[in-house]
mmCIF file of C-alpha atoms in Angstrom:
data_model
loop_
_atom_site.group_PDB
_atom_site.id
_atom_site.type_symbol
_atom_site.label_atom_id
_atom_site.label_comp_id
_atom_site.label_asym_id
_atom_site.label_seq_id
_atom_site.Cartn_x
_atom_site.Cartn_y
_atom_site.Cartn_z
ATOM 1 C CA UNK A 1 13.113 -6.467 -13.809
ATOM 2 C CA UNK A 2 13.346 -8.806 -16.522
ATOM 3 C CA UNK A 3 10.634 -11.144 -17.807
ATOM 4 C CA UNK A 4 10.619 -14.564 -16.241
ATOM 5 C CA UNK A 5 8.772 -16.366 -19.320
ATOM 6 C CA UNK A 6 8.810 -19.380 -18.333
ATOM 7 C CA UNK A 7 6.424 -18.698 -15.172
ATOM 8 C CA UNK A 8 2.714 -18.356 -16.181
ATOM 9 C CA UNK A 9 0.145 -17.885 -13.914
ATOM 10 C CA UNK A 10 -2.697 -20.407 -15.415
ATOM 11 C CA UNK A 11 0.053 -23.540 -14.666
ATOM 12 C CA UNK A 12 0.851 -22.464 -10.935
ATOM 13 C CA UNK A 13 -0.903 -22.641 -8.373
ATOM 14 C CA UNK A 14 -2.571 -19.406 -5.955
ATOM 15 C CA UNK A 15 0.268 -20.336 -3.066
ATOM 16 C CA UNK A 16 3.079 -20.476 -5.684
ATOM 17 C CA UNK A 17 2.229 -17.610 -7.261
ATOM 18 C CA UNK A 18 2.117 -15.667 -4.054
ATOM 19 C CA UNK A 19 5.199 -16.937 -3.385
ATOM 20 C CA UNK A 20 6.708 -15.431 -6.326
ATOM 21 C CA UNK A 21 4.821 -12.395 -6.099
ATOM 22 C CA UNK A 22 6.723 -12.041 -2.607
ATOM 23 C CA UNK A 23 9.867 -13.015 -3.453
ATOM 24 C CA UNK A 24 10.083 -10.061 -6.473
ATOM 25 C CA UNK A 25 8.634 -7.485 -3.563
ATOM 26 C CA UNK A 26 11.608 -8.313 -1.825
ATOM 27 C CA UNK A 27 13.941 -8.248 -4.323
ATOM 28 C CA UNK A 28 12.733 -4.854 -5.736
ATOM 29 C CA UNK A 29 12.463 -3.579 -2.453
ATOM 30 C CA UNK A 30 15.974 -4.328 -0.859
ATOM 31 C CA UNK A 31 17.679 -2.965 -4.544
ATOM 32 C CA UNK A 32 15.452 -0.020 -4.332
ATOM 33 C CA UNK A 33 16.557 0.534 -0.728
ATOM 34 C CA UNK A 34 20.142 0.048 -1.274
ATOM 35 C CA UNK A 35 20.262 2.307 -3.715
ATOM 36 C CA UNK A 36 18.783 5.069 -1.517
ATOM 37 C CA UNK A 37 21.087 4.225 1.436
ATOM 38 C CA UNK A 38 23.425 7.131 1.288
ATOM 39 C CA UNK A 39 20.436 9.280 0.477
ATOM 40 C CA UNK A 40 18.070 7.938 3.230
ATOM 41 C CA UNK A 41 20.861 8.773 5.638
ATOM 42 C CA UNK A 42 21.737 12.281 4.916
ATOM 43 C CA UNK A 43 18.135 13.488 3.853
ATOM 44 C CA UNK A 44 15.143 14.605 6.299
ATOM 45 C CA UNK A 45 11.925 12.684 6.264
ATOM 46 C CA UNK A 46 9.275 15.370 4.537
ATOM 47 C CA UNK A 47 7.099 16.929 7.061
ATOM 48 C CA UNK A 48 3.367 15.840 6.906
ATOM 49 C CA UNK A 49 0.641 18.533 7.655
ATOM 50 C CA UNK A 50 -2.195 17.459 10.146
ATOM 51 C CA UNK A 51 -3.184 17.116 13.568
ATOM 52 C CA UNK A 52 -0.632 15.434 16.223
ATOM 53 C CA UNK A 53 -1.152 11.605 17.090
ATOM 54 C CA UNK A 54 -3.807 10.557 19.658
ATOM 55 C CA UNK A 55 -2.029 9.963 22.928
ATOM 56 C CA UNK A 56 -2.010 6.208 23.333
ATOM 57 C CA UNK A 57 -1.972 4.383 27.257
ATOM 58 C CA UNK A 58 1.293 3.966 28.656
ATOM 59 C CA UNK A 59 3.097 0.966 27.304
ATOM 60 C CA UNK A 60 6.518 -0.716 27.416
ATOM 61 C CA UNK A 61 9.394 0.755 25.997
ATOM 62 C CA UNK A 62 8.203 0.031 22.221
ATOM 63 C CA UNK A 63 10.034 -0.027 19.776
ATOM 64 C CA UNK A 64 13.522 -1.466 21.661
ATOM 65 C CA UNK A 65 16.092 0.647 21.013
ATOM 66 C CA UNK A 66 19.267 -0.449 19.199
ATOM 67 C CA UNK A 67 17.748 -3.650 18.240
ATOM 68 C CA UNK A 68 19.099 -4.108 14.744
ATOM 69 C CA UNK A 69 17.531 -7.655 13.980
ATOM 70 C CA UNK A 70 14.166 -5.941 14.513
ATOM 71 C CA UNK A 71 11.954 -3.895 11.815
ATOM 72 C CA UNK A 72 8.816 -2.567 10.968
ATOM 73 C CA UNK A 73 6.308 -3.368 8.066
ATOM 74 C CA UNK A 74 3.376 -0.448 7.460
ATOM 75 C CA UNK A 75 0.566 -1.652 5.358
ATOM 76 C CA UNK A 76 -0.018 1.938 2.679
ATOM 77 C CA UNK A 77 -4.001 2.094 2.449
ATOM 78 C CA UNK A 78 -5.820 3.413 4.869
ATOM 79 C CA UNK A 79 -3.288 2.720 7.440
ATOM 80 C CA UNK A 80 -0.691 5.289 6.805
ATOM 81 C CA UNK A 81 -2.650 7.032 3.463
ATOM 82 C CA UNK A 82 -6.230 7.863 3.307
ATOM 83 C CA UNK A 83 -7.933 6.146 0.466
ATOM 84 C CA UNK A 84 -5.614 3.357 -2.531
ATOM 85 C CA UNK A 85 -2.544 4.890 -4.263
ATOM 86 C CA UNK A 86 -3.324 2.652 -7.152
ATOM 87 C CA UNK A 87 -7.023 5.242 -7.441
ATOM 88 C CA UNK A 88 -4.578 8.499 -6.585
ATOM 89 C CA UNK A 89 -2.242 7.170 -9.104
ATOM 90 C CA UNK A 90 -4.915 6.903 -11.864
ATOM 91 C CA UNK A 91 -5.947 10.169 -11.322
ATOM 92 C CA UNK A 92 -2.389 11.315 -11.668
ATOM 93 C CA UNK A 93 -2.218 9.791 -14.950
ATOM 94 C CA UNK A 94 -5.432 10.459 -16.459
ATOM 95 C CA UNK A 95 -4.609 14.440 -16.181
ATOM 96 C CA UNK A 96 -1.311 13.427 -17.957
ATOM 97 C CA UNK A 97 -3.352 11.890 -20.726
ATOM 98 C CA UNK A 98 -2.417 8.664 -20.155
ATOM 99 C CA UNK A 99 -6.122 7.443 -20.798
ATOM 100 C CA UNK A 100 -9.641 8.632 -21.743
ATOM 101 C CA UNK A 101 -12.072 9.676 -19.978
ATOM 102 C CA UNK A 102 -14.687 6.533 -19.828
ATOM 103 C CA UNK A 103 -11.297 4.870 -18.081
ATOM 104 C CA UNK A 104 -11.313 7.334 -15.458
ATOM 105 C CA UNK A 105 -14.694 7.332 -14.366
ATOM 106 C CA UNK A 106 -14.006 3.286 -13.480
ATOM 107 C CA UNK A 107 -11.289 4.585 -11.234
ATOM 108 C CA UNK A 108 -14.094 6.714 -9.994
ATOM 109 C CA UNK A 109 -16.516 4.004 -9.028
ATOM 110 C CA UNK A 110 -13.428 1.969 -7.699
ATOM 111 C CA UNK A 111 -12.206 4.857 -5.396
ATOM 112 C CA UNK A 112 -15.843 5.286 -4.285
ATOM 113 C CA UNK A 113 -16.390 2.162 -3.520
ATOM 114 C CA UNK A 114 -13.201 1.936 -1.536
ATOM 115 C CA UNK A 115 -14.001 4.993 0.335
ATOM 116 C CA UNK A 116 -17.447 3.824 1.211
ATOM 117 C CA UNK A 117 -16.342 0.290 2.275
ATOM 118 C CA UNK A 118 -13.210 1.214 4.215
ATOM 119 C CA UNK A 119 -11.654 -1.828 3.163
ATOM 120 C CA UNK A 120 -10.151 -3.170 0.763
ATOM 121 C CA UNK A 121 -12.490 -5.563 -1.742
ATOM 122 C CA UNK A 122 -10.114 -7.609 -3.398
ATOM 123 C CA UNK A 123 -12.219 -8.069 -6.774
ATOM 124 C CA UNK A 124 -12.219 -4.421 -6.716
ATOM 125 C CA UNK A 125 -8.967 -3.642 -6.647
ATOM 126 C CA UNK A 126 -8.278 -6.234 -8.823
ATOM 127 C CA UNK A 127 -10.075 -4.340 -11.544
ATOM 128 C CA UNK A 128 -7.919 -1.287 -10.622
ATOM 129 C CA UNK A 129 -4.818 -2.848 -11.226
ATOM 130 C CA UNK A 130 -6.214 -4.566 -14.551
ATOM 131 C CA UNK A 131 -6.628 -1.192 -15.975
ATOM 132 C CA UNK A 132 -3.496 0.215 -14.174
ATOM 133 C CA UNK A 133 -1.615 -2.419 -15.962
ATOM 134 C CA UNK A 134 -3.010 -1.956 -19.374
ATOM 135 C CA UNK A 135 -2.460 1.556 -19.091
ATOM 136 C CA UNK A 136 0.812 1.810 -18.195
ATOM 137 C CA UNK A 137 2.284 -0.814 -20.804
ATOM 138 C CA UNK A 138 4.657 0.127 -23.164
ATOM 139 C CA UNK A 139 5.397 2.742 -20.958
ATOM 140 C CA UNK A 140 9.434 2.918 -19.818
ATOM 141 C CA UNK A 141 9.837 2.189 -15.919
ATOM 142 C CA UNK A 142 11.850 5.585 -15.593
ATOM 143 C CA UNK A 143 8.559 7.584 -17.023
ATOM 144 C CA UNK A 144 6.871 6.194 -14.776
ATOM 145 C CA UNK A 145 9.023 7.216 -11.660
ATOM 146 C CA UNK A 146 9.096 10.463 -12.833
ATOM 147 C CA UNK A 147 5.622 10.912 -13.144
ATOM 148 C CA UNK A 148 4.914 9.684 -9.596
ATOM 149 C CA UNK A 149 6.826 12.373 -7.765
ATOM 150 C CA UNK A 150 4.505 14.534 -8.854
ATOM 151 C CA UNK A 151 1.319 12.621 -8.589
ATOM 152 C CA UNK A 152 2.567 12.277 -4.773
ATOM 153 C CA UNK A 153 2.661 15.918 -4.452
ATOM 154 C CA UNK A 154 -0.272 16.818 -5.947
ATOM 155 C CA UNK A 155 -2.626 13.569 -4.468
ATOM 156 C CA UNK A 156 -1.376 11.925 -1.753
ATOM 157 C CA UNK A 157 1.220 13.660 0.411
ATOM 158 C CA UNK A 158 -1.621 15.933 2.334
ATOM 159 C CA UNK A 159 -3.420 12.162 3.030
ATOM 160 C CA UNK A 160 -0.954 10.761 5.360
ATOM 161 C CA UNK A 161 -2.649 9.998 8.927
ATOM 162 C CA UNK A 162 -0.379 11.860 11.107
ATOM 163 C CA UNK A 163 -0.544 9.523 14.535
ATOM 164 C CA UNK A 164 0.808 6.006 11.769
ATOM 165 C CA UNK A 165 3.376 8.621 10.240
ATOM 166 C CA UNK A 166 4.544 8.935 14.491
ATOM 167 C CA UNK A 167 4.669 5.423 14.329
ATOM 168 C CA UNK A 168 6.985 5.074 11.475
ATOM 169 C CA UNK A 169 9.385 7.341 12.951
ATOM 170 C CA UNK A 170 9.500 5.794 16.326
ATOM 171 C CA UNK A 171 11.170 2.700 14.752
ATOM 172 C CA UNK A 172 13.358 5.153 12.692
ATOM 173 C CA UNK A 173 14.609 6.881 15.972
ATOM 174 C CA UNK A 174 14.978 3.345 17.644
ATOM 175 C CA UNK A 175 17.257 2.683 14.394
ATOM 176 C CA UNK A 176 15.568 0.067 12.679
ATOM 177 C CA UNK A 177 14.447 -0.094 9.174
ATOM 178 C CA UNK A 178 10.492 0.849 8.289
ATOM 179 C CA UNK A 179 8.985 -1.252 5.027
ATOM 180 C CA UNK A 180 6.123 -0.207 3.181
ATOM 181 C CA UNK A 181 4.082 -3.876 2.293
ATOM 182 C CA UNK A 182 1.507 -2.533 -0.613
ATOM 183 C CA UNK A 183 -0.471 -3.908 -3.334
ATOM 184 C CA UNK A 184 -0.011 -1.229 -4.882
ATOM 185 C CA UNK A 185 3.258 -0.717 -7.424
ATOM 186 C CA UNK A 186 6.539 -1.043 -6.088
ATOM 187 C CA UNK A 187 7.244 1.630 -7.883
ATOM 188 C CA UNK A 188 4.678 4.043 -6.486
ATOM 189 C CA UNK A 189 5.382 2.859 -2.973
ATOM 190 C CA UNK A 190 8.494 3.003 -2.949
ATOM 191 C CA UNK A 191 8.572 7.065 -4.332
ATOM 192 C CA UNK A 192 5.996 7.745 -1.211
ATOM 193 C CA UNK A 193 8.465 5.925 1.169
ATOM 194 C CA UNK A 194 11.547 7.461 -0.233
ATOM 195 C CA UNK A 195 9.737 10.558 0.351
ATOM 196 C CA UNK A 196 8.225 9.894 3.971
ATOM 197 C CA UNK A 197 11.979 8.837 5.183
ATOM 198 C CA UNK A 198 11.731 5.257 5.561
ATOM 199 C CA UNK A 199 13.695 2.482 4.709
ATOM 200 C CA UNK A 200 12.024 1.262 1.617
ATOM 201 C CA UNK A 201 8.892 -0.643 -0.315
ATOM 202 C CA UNK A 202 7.207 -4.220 -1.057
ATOM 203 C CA UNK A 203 4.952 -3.794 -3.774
ATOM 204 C CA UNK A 204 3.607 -5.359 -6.586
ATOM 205 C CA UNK A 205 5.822 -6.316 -8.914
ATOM 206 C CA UNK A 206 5.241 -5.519 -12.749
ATOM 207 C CA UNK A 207 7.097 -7.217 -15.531
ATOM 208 C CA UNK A 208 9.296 -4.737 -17.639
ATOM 209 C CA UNK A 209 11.836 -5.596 -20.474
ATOM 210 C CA UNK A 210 14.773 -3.288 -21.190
ATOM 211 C CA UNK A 211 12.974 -1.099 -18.496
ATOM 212 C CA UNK A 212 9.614 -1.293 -20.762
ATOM 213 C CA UNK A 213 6.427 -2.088 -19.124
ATOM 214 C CA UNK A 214 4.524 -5.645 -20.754
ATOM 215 C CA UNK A 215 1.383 -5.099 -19.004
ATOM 216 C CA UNK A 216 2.386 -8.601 -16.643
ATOM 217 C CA UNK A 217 2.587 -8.992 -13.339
ATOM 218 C CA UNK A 218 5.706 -11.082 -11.946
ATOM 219 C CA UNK A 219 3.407 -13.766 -9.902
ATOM 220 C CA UNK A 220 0.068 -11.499 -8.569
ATOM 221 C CA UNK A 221 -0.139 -8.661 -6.383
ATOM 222 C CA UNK A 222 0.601 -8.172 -3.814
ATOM 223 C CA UNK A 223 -2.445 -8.942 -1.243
ATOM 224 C CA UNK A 224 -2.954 -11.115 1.923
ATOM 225 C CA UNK A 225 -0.943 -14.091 1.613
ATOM 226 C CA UNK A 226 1.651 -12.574 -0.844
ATOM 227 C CA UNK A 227 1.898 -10.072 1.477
ATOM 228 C CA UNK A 228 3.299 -12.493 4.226
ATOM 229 C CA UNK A 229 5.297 -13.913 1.823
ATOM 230 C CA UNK A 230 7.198 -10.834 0.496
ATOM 231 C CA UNK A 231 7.810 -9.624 4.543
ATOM 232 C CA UNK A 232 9.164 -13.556 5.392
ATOM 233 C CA UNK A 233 11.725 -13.617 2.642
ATOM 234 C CA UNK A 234 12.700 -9.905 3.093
ATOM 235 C CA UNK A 235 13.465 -10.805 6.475
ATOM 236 C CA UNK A 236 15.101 -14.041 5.848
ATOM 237 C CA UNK A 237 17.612 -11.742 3.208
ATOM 238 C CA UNK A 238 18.034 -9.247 5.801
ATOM 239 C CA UNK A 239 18.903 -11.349 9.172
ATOM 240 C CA UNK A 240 15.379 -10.449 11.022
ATOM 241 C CA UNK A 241 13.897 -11.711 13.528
ATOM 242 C CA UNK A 242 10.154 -12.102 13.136
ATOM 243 C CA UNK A 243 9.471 -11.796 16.771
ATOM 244 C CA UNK A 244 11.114 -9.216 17.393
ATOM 245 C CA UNK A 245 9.398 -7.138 13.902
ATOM 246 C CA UNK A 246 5.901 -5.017 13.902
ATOM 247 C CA UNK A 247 3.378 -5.280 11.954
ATOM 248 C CA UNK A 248 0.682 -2.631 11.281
ATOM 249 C CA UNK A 249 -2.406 -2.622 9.134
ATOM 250 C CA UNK A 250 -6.343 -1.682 8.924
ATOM 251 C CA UNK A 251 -7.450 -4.850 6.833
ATOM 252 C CA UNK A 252 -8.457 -8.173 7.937
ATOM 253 C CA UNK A 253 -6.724 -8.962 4.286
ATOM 254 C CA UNK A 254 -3.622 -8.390 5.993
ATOM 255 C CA UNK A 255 -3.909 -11.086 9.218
ATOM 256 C CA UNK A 256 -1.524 -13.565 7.781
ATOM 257 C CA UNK A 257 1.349 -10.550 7.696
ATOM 258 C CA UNK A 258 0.609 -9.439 11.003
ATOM 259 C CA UNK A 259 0.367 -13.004 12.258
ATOM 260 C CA UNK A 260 3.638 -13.296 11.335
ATOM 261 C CA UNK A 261 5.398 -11.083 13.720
ATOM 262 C CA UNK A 262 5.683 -10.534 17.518
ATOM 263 C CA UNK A 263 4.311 -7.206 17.257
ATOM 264 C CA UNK A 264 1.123 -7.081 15.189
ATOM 265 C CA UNK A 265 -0.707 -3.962 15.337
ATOM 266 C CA UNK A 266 -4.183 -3.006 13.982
ATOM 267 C CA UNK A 267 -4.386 0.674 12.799
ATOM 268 C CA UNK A 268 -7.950 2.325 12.099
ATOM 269 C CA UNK A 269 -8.806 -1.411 11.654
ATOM 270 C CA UNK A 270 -11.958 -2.475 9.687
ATOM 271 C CA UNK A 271 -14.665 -4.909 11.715
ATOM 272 C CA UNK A 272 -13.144 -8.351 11.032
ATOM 273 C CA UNK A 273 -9.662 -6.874 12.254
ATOM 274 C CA UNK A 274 -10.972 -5.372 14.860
ATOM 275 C CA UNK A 275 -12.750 -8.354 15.799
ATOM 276 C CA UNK A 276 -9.816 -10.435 15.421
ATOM 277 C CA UNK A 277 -7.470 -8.217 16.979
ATOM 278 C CA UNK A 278 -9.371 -8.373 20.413
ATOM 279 C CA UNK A 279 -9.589 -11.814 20.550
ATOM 280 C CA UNK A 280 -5.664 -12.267 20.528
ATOM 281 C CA UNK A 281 -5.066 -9.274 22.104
ATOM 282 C CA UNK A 282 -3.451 -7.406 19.701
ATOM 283 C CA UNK A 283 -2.790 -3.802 20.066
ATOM 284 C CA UNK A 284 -4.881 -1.262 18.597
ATOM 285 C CA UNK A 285 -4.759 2.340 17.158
ATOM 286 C CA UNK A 286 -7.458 4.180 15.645
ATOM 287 C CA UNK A 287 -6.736 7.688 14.372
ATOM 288 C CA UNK A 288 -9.491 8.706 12.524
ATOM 289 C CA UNK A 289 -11.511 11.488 14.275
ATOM 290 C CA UNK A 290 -15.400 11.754 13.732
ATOM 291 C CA UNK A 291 -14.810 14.635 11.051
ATOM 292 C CA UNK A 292 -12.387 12.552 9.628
ATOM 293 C CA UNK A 293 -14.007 9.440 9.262
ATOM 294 C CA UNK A 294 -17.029 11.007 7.820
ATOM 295 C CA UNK A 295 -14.457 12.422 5.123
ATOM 296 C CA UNK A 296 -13.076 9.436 4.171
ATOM 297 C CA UNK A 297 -16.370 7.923 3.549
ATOM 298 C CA UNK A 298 -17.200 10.361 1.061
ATOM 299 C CA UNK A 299 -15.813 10.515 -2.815
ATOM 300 C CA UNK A 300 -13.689 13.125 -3.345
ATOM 301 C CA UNK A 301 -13.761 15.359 -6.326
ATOM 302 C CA UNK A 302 -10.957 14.487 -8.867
ATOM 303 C CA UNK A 303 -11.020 18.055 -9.836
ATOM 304 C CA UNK A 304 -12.240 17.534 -13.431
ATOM 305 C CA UNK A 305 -15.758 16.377 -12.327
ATOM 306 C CA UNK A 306 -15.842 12.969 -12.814
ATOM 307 C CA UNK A 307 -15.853 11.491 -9.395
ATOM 308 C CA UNK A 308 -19.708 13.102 -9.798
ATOM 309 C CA UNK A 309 -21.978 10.926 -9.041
ATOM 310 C CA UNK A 310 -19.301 8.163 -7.864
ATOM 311 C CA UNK A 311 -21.362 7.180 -4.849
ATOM 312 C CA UNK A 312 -23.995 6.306 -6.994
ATOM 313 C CA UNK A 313 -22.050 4.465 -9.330
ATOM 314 C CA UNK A 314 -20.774 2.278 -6.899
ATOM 315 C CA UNK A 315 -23.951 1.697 -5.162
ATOM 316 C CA UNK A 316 -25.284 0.308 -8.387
ATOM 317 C CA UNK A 317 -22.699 -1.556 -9.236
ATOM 318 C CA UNK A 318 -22.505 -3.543 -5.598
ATOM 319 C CA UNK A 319 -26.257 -4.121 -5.829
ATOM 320 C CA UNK A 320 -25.732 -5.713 -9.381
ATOM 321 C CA UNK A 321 -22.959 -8.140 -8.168
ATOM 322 C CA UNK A 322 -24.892 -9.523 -5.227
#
């Protein structure tokens, strides 16, 4: 995407930059998707390994059908991937020798702390992109695409929760169009979409010039309100009908996007969501079993030993900050 100079975050305000942030998701994300059209439509969605969905109460017929002015948005973390691309991603990168070791154990800490939380913490992975972006500058687009394929096979494609993935393809068989909405980049998402079947990606934007990386976001990322912002004009280019769209995430972060459509659902929600899910009467899906949720809670090995420790490391940090 080419630099828009004349837009600088420091003389903008938070809402205008959100804006922006959410209008390049949904520019990215309905080229990106056009471009895979003919692909989408003669490949198969990639089978992911697991245990089958938890059998939910009977409902109403949901999703309708037919209904071509509806659509679905899936938040990525922890709703239908275990743990934050942007930490996978590192790791991806760092084996690649993108960056030096000291670098990776901060993606350590961040993933820990992630993983312990179960939620997003939005100074957190604020630092991740910050070093996501510096690392990747200079670095052409295409690389970068490249690369990701195979960081998706080799980190994140046995972490997709089965019962969201069931989800996903319920709208797919209904014949409606599935959206990733990440913070993460819109170039990560949309390779794990592509590759999961759906429709196509919102994600944070990053500047490039003659398909170079600058190390600049176009507005910020894309979290909470930017989120909302990137689904609203996606659906304005695309002829949808809010209430008639779903909405599915695990983060309170994520209320204004889900209070934007008729179907908001909260999936393996954190306490605030929770909370506020109840209260409207939203509905709810929780797919994490015991075993599982004691997993996720628990830093995984990076395979070269420097997640060691990471639980610590995060501990101490948190206890510093407060």
């Amino acid at each position: 995407m080419a630099a828009l100079g004349w837009l600088t975050p420091r003389r903008r305000s938070a809402t205008a930059r959100s804006v922006l942030a959410g209008e390049a998701a949904a520019e990215a994300a309905r080229k990106t998707s056009a471009e895979d059209e003919s692909a989408l439509l003669t490949g198969t969605p990639e089978e992911t390994p697991g245990e089958p969905p938890e059998q939910a109460p009977e409902e109403p017929a949901f999703p309708v059908a037919g209904d071509d002015r509806a659509a679905a948005f899936f938040d990525l973390d922890n709703t239908v991937m275990q743990g934050a691309a942007i930490f996978h991603f590192g790791r991806g990168l760092y084996k690649r020798k993108f960056f030096e070791r000291r670098e990776l154990t901060r993606f350590a800490w961040q993933q820990a702390w992630f993983r312990l939380a179960g939620v997003e913490d939005p100074e957190h992975m604020q630092d991740a992109r910050d070093s996501a972006l510096s690392i990747v500058k200079g670095h052409r687009v295409s690389e970068l695409m490249s690369i990701g394929e195979e960081i998706y096979d080799e980190y994140m494609a046995d972490r997709i929760w089965p019962g969201t993935r069931a989800l996903a393809q319920a709208h797919l068989d209904a014949g409606q169009r599935v959206w990733l909405v990440t913070a993460a980049p819109v170039e990560t998402a949309t390779i794990i979409a592509r590759r999961l079947g759906l429709t196509g990606a919102l994600g944070t934007v990053a500047e490039s010039v003659d398909g170079v990386y600058t190390g600049r976001l176009v507005g910020e990322p894309l979290h909470g309100p930017a989120k909302a912002e990137a689904v609203r004009a996606l659906a304005a280019a695309e002829g949808l009908d809010l209430e008639r769209c779903a909405a599915y995430s695990d983060s309170h972060n994520d209320i204004p996007m889900l209070s934007l459509v008729g179907h908001p659902y909260a999936i393996n929600p954190d306490t605030k969501l929770r909370k506020h899910a109840r209260a409207r009467d939203w509905r709810l899906r929780d797919y994490r079993t015991g075993r599982k949720a004691a997993k996720v809670g628990i830093p995984a090995a990076a395979g070269v030993g420097a997640l060691a420790g990471g639980t610590a490391a995060a501990l101490a940090l948190h206890r510093r900050r407060r």
